[in-house]
Coordinates of C-alpha atoms in Angstrom, one line a residue:
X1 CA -32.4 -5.5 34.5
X2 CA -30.2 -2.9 33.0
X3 CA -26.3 -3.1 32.1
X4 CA -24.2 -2.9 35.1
X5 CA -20.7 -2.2 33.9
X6 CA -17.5 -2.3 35.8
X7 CA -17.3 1.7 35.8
X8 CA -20.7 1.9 38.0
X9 CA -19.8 -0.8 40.1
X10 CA -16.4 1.2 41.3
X11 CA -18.4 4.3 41.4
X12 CA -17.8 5.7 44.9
X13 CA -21.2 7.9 44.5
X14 CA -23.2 4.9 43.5
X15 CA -22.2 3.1 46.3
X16 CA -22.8 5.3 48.8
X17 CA -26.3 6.2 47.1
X18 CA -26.2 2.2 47.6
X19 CA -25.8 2.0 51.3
X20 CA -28.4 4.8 51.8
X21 CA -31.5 4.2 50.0
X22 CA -30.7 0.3 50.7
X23 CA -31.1 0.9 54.3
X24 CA -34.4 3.1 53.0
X25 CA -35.7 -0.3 51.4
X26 CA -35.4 0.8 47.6
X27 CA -35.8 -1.8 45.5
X28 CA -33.6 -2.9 42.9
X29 CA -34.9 -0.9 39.8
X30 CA -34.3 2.3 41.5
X31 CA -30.9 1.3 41.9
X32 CA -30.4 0.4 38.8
X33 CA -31.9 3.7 37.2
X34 CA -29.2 5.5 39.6
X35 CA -26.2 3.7 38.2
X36 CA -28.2 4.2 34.5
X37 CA -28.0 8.1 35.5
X38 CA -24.5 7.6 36.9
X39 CA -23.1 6.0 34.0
X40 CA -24.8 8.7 31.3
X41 CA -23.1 11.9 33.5
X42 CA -19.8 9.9 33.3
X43 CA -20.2 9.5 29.6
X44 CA -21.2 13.4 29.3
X45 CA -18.0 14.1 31.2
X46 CA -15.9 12.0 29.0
X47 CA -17.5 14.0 25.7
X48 CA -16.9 17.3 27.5
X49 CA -13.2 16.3 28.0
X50 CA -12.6 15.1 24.8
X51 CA -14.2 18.7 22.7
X52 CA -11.4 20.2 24.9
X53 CA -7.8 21.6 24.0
X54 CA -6.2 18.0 25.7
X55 CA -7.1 15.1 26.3
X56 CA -4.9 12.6 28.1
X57 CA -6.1 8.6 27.5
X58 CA -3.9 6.4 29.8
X59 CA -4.2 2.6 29.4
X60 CA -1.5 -0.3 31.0
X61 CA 1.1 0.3 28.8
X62 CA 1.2 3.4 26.5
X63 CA -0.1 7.4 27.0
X64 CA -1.7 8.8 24.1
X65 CA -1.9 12.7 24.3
X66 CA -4.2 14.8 21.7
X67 CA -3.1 18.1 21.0
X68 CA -5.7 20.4 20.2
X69 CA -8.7 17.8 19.7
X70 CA -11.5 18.6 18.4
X71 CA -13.3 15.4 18.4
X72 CA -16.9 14.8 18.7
X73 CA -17.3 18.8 17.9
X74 CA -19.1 19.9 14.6
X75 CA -16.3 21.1 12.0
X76 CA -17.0 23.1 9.0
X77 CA -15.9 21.7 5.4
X78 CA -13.4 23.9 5.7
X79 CA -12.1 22.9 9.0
X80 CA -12.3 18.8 7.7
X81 CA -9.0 17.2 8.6
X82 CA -7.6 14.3 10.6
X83 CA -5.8 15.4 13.4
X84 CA -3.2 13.2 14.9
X85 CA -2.6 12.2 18.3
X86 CA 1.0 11.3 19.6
X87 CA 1.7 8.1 20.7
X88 CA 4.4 8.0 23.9
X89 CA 5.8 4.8 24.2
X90 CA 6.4 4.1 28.2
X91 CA 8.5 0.6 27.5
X92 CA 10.5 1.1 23.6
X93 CA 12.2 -1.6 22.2
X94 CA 15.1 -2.4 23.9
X95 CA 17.7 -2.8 20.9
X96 CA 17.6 -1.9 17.4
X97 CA 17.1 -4.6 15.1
X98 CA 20.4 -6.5 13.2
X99 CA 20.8 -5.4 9.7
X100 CA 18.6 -7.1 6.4
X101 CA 20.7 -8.3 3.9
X102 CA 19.6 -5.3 1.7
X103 CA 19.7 -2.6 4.2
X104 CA 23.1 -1.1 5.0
X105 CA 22.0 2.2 5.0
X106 CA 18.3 1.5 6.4
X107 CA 20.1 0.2 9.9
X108 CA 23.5 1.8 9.4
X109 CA 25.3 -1.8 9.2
X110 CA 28.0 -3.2 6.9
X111 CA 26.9 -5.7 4.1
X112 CA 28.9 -8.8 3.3
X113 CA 29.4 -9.9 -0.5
X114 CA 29.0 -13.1 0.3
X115 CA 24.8 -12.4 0.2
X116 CA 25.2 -12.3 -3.3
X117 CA 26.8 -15.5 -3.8
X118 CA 25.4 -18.1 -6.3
X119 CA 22.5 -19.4 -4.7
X120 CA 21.2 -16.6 -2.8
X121 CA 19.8 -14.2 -5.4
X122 CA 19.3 -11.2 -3.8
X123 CA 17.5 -10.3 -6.5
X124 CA 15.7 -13.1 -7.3
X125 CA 13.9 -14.0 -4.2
X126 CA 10.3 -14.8 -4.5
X127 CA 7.5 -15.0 -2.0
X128 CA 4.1 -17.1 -2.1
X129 CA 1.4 -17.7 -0.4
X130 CA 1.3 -21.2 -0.1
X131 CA -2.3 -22.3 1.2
X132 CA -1.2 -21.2 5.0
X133 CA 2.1 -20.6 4.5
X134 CA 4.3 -17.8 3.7
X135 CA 7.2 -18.8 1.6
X136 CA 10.4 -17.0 0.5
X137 CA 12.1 -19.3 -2.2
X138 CA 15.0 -18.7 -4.6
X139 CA 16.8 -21.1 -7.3
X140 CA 20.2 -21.3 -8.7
X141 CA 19.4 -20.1 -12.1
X142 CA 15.3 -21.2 -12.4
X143 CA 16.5 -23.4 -15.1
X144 CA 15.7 -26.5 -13.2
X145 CA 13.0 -26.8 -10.2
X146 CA 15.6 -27.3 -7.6
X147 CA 13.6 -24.4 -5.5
X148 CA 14.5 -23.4 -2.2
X149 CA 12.8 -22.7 0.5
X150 CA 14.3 -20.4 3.1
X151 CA 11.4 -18.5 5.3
X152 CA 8.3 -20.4 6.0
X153 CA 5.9 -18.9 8.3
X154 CA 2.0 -19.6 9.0
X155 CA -0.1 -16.8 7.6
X156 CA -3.1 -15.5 8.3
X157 CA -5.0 -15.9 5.1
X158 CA -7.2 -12.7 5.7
X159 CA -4.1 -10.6 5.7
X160 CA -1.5 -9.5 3.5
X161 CA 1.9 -10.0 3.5
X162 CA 4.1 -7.8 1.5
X163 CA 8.0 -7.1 0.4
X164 CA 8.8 -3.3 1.5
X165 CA 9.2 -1.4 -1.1
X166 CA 12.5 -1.2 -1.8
X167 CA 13.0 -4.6 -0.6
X168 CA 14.8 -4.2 2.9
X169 CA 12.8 -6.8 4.4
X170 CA 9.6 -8.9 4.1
X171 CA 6.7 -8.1 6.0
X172 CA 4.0 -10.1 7.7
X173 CA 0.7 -9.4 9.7
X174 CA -1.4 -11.4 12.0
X175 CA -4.5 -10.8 14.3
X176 CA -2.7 -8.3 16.4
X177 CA 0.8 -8.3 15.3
X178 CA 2.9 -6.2 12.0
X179 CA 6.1 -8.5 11.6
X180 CA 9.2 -7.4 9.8
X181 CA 11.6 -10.1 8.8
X182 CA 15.2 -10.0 7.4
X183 CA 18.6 -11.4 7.6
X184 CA 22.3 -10.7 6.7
X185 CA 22.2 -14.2 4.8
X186 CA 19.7 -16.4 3.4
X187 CA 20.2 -18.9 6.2
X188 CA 19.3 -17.1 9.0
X189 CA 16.6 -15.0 7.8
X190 CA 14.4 -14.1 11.0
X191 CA 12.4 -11.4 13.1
X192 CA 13.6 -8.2 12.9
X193 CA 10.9 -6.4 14.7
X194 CA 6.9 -6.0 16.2
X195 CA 4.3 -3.5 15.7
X196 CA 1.3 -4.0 18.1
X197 CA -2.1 -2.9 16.3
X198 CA -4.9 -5.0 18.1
X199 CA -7.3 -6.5 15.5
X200 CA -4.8 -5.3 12.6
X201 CA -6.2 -5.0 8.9
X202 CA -3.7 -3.3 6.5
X203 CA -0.7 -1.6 6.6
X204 CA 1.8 -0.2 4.5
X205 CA 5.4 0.6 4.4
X206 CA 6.5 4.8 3.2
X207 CA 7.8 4.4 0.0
X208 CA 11.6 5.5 1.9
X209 CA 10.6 2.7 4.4
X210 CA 11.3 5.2 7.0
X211 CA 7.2 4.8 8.6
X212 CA 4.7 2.2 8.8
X213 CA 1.3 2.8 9.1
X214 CA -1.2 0.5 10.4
X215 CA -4.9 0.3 10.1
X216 CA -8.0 -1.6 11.2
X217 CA -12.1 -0.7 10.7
X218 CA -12.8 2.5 12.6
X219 CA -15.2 1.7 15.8
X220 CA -17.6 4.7 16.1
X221 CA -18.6 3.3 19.6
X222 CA -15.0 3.2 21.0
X223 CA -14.0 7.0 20.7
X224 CA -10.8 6.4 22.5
X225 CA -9.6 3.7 19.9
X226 CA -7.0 4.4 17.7
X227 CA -8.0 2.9 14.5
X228 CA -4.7 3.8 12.6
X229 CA -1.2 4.4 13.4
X230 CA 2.3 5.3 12.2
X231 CA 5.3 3.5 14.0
X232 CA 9.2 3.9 13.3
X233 CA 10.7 1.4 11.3
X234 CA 14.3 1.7 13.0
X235 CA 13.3 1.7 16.3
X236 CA 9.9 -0.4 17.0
X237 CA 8.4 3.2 18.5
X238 CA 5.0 4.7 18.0
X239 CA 4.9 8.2 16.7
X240 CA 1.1 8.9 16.2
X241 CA -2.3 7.8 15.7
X242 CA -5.6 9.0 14.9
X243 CA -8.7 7.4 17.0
X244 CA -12.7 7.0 16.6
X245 CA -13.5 10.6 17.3
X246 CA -12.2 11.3 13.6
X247 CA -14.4 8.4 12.2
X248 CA -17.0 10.6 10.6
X249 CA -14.8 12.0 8.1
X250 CA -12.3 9.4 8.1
X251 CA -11.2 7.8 4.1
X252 CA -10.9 4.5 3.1
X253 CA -7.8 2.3 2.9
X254 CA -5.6 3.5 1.8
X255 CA -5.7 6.5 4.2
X256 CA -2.2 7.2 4.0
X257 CA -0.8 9.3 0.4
X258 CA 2.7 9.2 0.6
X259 CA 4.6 12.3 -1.4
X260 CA 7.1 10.6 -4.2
X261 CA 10.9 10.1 -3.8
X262 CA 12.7 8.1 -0.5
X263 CA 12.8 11.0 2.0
X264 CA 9.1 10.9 3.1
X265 CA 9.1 14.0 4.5
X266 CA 4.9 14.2 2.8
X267 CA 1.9 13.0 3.0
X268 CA -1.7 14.1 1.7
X269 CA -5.4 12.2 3.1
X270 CA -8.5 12.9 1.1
X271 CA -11.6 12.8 2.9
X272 CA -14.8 11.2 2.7
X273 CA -15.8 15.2 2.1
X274 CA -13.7 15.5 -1.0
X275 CA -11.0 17.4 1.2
X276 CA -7.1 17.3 0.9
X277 CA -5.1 17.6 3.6
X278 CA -0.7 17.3 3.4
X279 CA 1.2 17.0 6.2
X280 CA 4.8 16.7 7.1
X281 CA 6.8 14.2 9.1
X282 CA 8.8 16.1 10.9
X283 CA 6.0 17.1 13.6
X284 CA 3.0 15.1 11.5
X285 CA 1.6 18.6 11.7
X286 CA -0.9 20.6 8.7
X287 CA 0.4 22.1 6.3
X288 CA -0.5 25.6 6.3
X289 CA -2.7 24.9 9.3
X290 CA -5.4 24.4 7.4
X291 CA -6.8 21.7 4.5
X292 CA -6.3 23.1 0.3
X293 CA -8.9 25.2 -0.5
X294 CA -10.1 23.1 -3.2
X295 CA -13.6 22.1 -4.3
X296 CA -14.7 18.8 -5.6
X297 CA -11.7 16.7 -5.2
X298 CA -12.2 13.3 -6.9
X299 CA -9.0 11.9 -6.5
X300 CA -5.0 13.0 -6.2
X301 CA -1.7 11.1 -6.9
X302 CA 2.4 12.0 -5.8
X303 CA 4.8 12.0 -8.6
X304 CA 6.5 9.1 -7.5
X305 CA 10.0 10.8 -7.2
X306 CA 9.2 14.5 -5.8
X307 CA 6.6 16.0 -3.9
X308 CA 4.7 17.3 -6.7
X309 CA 1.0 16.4 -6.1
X310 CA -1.7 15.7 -8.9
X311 CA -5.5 16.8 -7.9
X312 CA -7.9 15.8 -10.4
X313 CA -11.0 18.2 -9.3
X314 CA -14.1 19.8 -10.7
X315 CA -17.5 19.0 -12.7
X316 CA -18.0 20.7 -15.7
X317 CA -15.6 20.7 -16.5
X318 CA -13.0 18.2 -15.1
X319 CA -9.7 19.8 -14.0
X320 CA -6.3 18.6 -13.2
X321 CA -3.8 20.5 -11.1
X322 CA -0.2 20.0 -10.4
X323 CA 0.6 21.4 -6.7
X324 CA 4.5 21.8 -5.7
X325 CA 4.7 21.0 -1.9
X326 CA 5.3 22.6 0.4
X327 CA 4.8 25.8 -1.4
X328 CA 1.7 25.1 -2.7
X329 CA 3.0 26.6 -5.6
X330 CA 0.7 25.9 -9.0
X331 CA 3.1 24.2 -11.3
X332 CA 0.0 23.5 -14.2
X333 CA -3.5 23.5 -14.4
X334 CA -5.6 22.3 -17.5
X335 CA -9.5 21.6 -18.0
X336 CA -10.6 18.3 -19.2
X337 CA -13.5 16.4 -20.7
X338 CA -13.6 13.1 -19.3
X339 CA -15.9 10.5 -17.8
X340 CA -15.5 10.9 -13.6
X341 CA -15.5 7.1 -13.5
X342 CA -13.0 6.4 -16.7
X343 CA -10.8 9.4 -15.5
X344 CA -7.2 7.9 -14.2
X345 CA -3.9 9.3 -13.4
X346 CA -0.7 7.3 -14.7
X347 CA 2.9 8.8 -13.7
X348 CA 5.8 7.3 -15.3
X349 CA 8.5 5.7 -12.9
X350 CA 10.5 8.7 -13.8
X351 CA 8.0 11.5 -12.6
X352 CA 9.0 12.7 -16.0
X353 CA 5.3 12.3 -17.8
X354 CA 1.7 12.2 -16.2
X355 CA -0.9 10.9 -18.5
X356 CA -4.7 11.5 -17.8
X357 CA -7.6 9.3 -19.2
X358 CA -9.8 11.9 -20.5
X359 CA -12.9 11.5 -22.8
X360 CA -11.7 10.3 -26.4
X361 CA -8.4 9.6 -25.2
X362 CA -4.8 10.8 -23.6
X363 CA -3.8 14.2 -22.1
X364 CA 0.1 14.4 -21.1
X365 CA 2.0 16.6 -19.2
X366 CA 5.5 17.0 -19.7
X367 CA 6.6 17.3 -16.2
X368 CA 10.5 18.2 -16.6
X369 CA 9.6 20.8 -19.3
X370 CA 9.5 24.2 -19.1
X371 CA 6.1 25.2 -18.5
X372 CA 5.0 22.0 -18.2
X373 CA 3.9 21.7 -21.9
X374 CA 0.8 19.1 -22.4
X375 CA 0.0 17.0 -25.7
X376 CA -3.5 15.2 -26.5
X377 CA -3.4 11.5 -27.9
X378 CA -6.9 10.5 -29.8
X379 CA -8.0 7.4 -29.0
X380 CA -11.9 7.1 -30.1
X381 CA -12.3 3.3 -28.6
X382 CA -12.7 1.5 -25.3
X383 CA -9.6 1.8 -23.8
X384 CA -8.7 -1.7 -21.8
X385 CA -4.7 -1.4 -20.5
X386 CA -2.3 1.7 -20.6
X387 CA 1.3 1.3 -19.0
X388 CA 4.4 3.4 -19.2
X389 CA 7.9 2.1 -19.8
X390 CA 9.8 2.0 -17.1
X391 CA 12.3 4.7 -17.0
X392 CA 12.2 5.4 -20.6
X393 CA 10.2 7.4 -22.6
X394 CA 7.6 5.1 -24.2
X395 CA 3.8 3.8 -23.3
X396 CA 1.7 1.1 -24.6
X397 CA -2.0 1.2 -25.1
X398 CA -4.4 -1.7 -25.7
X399 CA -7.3 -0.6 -26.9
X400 CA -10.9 -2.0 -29.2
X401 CA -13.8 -4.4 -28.9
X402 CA -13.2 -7.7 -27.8
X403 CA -12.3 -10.6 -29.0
X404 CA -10.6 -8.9 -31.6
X405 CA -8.2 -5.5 -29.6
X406 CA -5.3 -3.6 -31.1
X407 CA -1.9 -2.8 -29.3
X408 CA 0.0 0.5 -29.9
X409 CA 3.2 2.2 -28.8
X410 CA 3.9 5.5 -28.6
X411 CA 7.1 7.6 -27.9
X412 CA 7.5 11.0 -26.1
X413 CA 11.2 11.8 -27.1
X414 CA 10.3 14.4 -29.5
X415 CA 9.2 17.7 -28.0
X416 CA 5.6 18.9 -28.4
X417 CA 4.6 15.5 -30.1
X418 CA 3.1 12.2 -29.1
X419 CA 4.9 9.9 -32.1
X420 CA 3.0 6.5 -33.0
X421 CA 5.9 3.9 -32.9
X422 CA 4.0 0.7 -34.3
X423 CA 0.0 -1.0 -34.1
X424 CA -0.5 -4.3 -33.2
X425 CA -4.0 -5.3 -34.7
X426 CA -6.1 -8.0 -34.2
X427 CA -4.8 -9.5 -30.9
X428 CA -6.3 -11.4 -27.9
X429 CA -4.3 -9.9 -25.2
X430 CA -6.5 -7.7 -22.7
X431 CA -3.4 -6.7 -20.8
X432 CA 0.1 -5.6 -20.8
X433 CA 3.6 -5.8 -19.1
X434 CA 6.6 -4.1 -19.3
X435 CA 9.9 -5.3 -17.8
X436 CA 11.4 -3.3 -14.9
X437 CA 14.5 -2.6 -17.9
X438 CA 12.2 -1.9 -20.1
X439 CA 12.2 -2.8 -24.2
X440 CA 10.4 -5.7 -23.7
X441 CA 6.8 -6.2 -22.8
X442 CA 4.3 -9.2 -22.5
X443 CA 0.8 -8.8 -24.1
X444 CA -1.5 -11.3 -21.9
X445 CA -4.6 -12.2 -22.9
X446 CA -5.0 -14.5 -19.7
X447 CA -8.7 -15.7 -20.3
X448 CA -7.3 -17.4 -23.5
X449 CA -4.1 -18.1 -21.5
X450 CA -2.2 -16.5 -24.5
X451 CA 1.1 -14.8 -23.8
X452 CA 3.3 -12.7 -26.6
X453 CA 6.6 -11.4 -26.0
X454 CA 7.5 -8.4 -27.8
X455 CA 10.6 -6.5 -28.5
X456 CA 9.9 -2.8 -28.6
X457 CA 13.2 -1.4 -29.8
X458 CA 13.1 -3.5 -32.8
X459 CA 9.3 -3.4 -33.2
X460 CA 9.4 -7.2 -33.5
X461 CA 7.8 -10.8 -31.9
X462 CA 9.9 -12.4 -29.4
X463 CA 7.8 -15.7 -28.7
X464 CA 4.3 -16.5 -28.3
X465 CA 3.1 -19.0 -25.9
X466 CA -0.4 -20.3 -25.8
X467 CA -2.4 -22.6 -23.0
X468 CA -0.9 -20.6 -19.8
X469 CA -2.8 -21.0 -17.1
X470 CA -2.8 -17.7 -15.1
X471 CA -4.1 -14.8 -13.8
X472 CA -0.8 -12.8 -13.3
X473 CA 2.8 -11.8 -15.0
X474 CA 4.7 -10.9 -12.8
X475 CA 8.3 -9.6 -14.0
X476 CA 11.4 -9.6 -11.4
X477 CA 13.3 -7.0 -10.9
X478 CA 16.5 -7.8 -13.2
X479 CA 14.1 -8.2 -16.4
X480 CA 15.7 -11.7 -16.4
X481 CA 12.8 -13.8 -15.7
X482 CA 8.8 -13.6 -15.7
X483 CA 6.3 -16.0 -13.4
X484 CA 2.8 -16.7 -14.2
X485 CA 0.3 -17.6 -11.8
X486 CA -3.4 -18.1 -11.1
X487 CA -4.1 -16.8 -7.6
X488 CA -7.5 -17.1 -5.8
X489 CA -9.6 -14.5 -4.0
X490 CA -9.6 -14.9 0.2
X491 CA -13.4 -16.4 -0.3
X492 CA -13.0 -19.3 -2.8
X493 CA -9.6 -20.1 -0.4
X494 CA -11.9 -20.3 2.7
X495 CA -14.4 -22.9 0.4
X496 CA -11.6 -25.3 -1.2
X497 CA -7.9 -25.2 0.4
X498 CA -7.2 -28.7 0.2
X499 CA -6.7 -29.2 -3.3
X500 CA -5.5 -32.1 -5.5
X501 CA -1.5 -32.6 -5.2
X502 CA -1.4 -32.4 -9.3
X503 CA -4.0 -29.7 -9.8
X504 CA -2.1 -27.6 -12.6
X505 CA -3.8 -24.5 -10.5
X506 CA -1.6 -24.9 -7.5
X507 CA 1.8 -24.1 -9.7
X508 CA 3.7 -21.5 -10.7
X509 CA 5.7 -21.6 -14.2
X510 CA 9.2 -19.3 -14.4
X511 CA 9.8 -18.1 -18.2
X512 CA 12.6 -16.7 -19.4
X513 CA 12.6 -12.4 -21.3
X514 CA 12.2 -14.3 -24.3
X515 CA 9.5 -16.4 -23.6
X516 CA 11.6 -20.3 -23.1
X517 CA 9.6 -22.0 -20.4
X518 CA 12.4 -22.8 -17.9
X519 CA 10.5 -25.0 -15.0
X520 CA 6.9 -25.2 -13.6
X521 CA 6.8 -25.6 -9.4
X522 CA 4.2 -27.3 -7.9
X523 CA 2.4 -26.3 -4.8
X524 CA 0.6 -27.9 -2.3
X525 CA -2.3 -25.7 -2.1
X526 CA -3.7 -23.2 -4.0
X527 CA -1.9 -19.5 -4.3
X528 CA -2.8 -16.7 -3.0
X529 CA -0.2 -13.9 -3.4
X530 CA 2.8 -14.1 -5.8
X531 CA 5.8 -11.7 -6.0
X532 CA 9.3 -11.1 -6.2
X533 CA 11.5 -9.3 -3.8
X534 CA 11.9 -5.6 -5.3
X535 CA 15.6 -4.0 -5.8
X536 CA 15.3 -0.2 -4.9
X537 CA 18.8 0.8 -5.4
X538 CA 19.9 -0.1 -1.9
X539 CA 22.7 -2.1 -2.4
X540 CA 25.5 -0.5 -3.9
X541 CA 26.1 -0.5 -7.7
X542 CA 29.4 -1.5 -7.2
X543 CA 29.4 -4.4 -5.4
X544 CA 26.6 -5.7 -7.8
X545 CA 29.1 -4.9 -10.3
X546 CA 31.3 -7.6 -9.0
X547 CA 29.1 -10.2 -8.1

């Protein structure tokens, strides 16, 4: 027999059509062709609703209203955007959460020194994935493994969990949950707030943690499902969401570009049609009412301190265009000849230089110049790692056929030329690492578990430490010390958890800037995520000063 849904059943036309051609002695596939009619009309109505100028969807506990919706209607190239739909919370959260130990100004609450004491390391907090278990651990001084545990929580190992990134708070996911944890001191740390997102995939925090923005699979058979949305950090709220009637052109993960700096006032989608769209916060309205009239978009990138807005674009030949927002005022534009796939943008921390993979090597714009003058860098081999100092003015470049690569710094100081600082020949390491203080780097070559450390204001070898088994360097955010860790992939995780107690995969190792190997902490299980709690300039200089 065909479907019967709910719907038809509480259909007051079906059942009085019931009562009638029952008493006519219908039989039972008549009927059910009736509720099959019923059922398409109600869909049609639906569809005609929704290509209207609002649409209302009501469900038990929220409202969501589109404003001019033009889902499920045909839209030009031109006319290709995501258009959002405002979420109107009926029940908000009833208080606002207590303050993180890093976020005076985030939640408007004092700080108390005494979250710096000896012990706690603000700074110095690291999180792992430990099998099923989020961990948040710190140590004295990492000189001995006298780690401490402070925040366990079970994880779902087919989601992230994440510092914010300025490191406010710590935050976790679940099947239907986004969970952001904190605390005034290390002892206490617990829930700060929850973000509802049924069957939740991904999120991500703006980089002024102002928004976050949820995400799961887009449903083409739901149309009133919202598949993303963007809630208030402060308050718990929902501000807006986009559902399954923008599906067709919706982009991957991540969907959400935000504009550089800590204000978030911008952000840009591109489109599975190669379309840019910025918006602003304020009313998560268009820009300009209307998409950039660009063509052939391949891929854009924020400056990651202003809203200046890198589109590479084009065929032959490849273009790269520096957009001011919200004027849309054309800072630079400069053709390229590049490789579509090779072809990467790399700001430095700074927003100061942008460097461009093109064919044959480097092209640089000098972003704080006047003008915005650009410099070429030759580099006639395979290029494997590129990375920017942080802050500073120099870049490194590993580049060559393997086994045997090269390593080679460069400065931008001087104006109008790229000068070579020092080459590195002959080495193993595939990739590179600078610390967040810069000067110093690490030059892995992980597959031969090599590690060099390497002083790049006196051109010189720190250390260099062989039989590290690891997959990733990951610096903290003093410079002070570097972990090394071999993580595994969500499916090998699934296929062999339960590992030996003394397997030398399920540790982490904690090295000093120069290389000393100061302890090596064994795990239960194997690893899955590995990283230390950011500093973004929250807390106040002095009273880190004083500590």
């Amino acid at each position: 027999m065909t479907y019967r849904s709910k719907e038809d059943k509480e259909d007051p036309k079906v059942a009085v059509l019931k009562r009638i051609l029952g008493s006519l002695g219908v039989e039972d596939k008549a009927l059910d062709h009736i509720r099959t009619e019923a059922y398409k009309e109600k869909r049609k109505n639906m569809e005609r609703r929704m290509r209207g100028d609002t649409c209302t969807i009501t469900t038990r506990r929220r409202t969501y209203r589109r404003i001019e919706s033009k889902a499920g209607s045909s839209r030009s190239p031109e006319e290709s955007y995501l258009q959002f739909i405002k979420i109107e919370t009926k029940n908000p959260p009833t208080s606002i959460p207590c303050s993180s130990s890093l976020t005076r100004r985030f939640f408007d609450r004092p700080l108390d020194s005494k979250c710096f004491n000896v012990g706690v390391g603000a700074l110095d907090q690291l999180f792992i994935r430990d099998g099923t278990l989020d961990k948040l651990i710190w140590n004295d001084n990492w000189s001995v493994d006298e780690t401490v545990s402070f925040f366990r929580y079970p994880a779902d190992k087919k989601l992230p969990s994440r510092w914010s990134p300025l490191g406010s708070f710590f935050v976790s996911s679940n099947y239907n949950l986004v969970i952001i944890w904190g605390s005034r001191y290390y002892t206490d740390f617990g829930r700060l707030m929850r973000f509802n997102h049924y069957q939740v995939e991904e999120f991500d925090i703006s980089p002024g943690e102002k928004y976050l923005v949820t995400y799961n699979r887009p449903d083409p058979t739901d149309p009133n499902g919202l598949w993303l949305k963007i809630f208030d950090v402060s308050t718990g709220t929902g501000i807006v969401g986009l559902n399954n009637g923008d599906v067709a052109d919706s982009p991957q993960w991540p969907v959400i570009r935000w504009a550089g700096g800590k204000d978030d006032t911008y952000f840009a989608t591109l489109s599975k049609s190669n379309t840019v769209s910025v918006y602003e916060t304020k009313t998560f309205n268009l820009l300009g009412k209307a998409p950039l009239k660009l063509d052939d978009v391949i891929d854009i990138s924020w400056s990651p301190t202003e809203a200046v807005l890198a589109i590479l674009c084009g065929e032959k030949p490849l273009k790269v265009l520096l957009l001011q927002i919200p004027d849309e005022v054309k800072l630079a534009e400069k053709e390229i000849t590049a490789i579509v796939g090779d072809c990467k943008m790399h700001w430095q921390s700074n927003g100061e230089y942008l460097a461009v993979n093109t064919y044959g090597g480097f092209e640089f714009f000098r972003i704080k110049e006047k003008g915005i003058p650009t410099d070429f860098l030759k580099v006639d081999k395979k290029i494997l790692a590129f990375a920017w100092e942080p802050s500073g003015h120099r870049f490194a470049v590993i580049y060559g056929d393997e086994p045997t690569l090269s390593a080679s710094f460069y400065s931008m100081k001087t104006p109008g030329k790229v000068t070579e600082l020092t080459t590195l020949s002959n080495k193993q390491a595939d990739s590179l690492f600078w610390s967040p203080k810069g000067n110093l780097v690490v030059l892995a070559g992980l597959k031969e578990g090599k590690l060099e450390f390497f002083d790049v204001d006196r051109l010189a070898q720190i250390s260099l430490v062989a039989n590290v088994k690891a997959n990733q360097v990951v610096w903290n955010s003093s410079g002070k010390y570097v972990a090394t860790v071999s993580t595994i992939p969500q499916e090998e995780f699934d296929s062999d958890w339960c590992s030996d107690p003394n397997d030398p995969l399920d540790r982490f190792t904690i090295w000093s800037s120069g290389g000393d190997c100061l302890f090596v902490h064994q795990c239960q299980n194997r690893i899955m995520q590995l990283d230390w709690r950011p500093y973004g300039g929250i807390i106040d200089d002095d009273m880190l000063k004083t500590q």
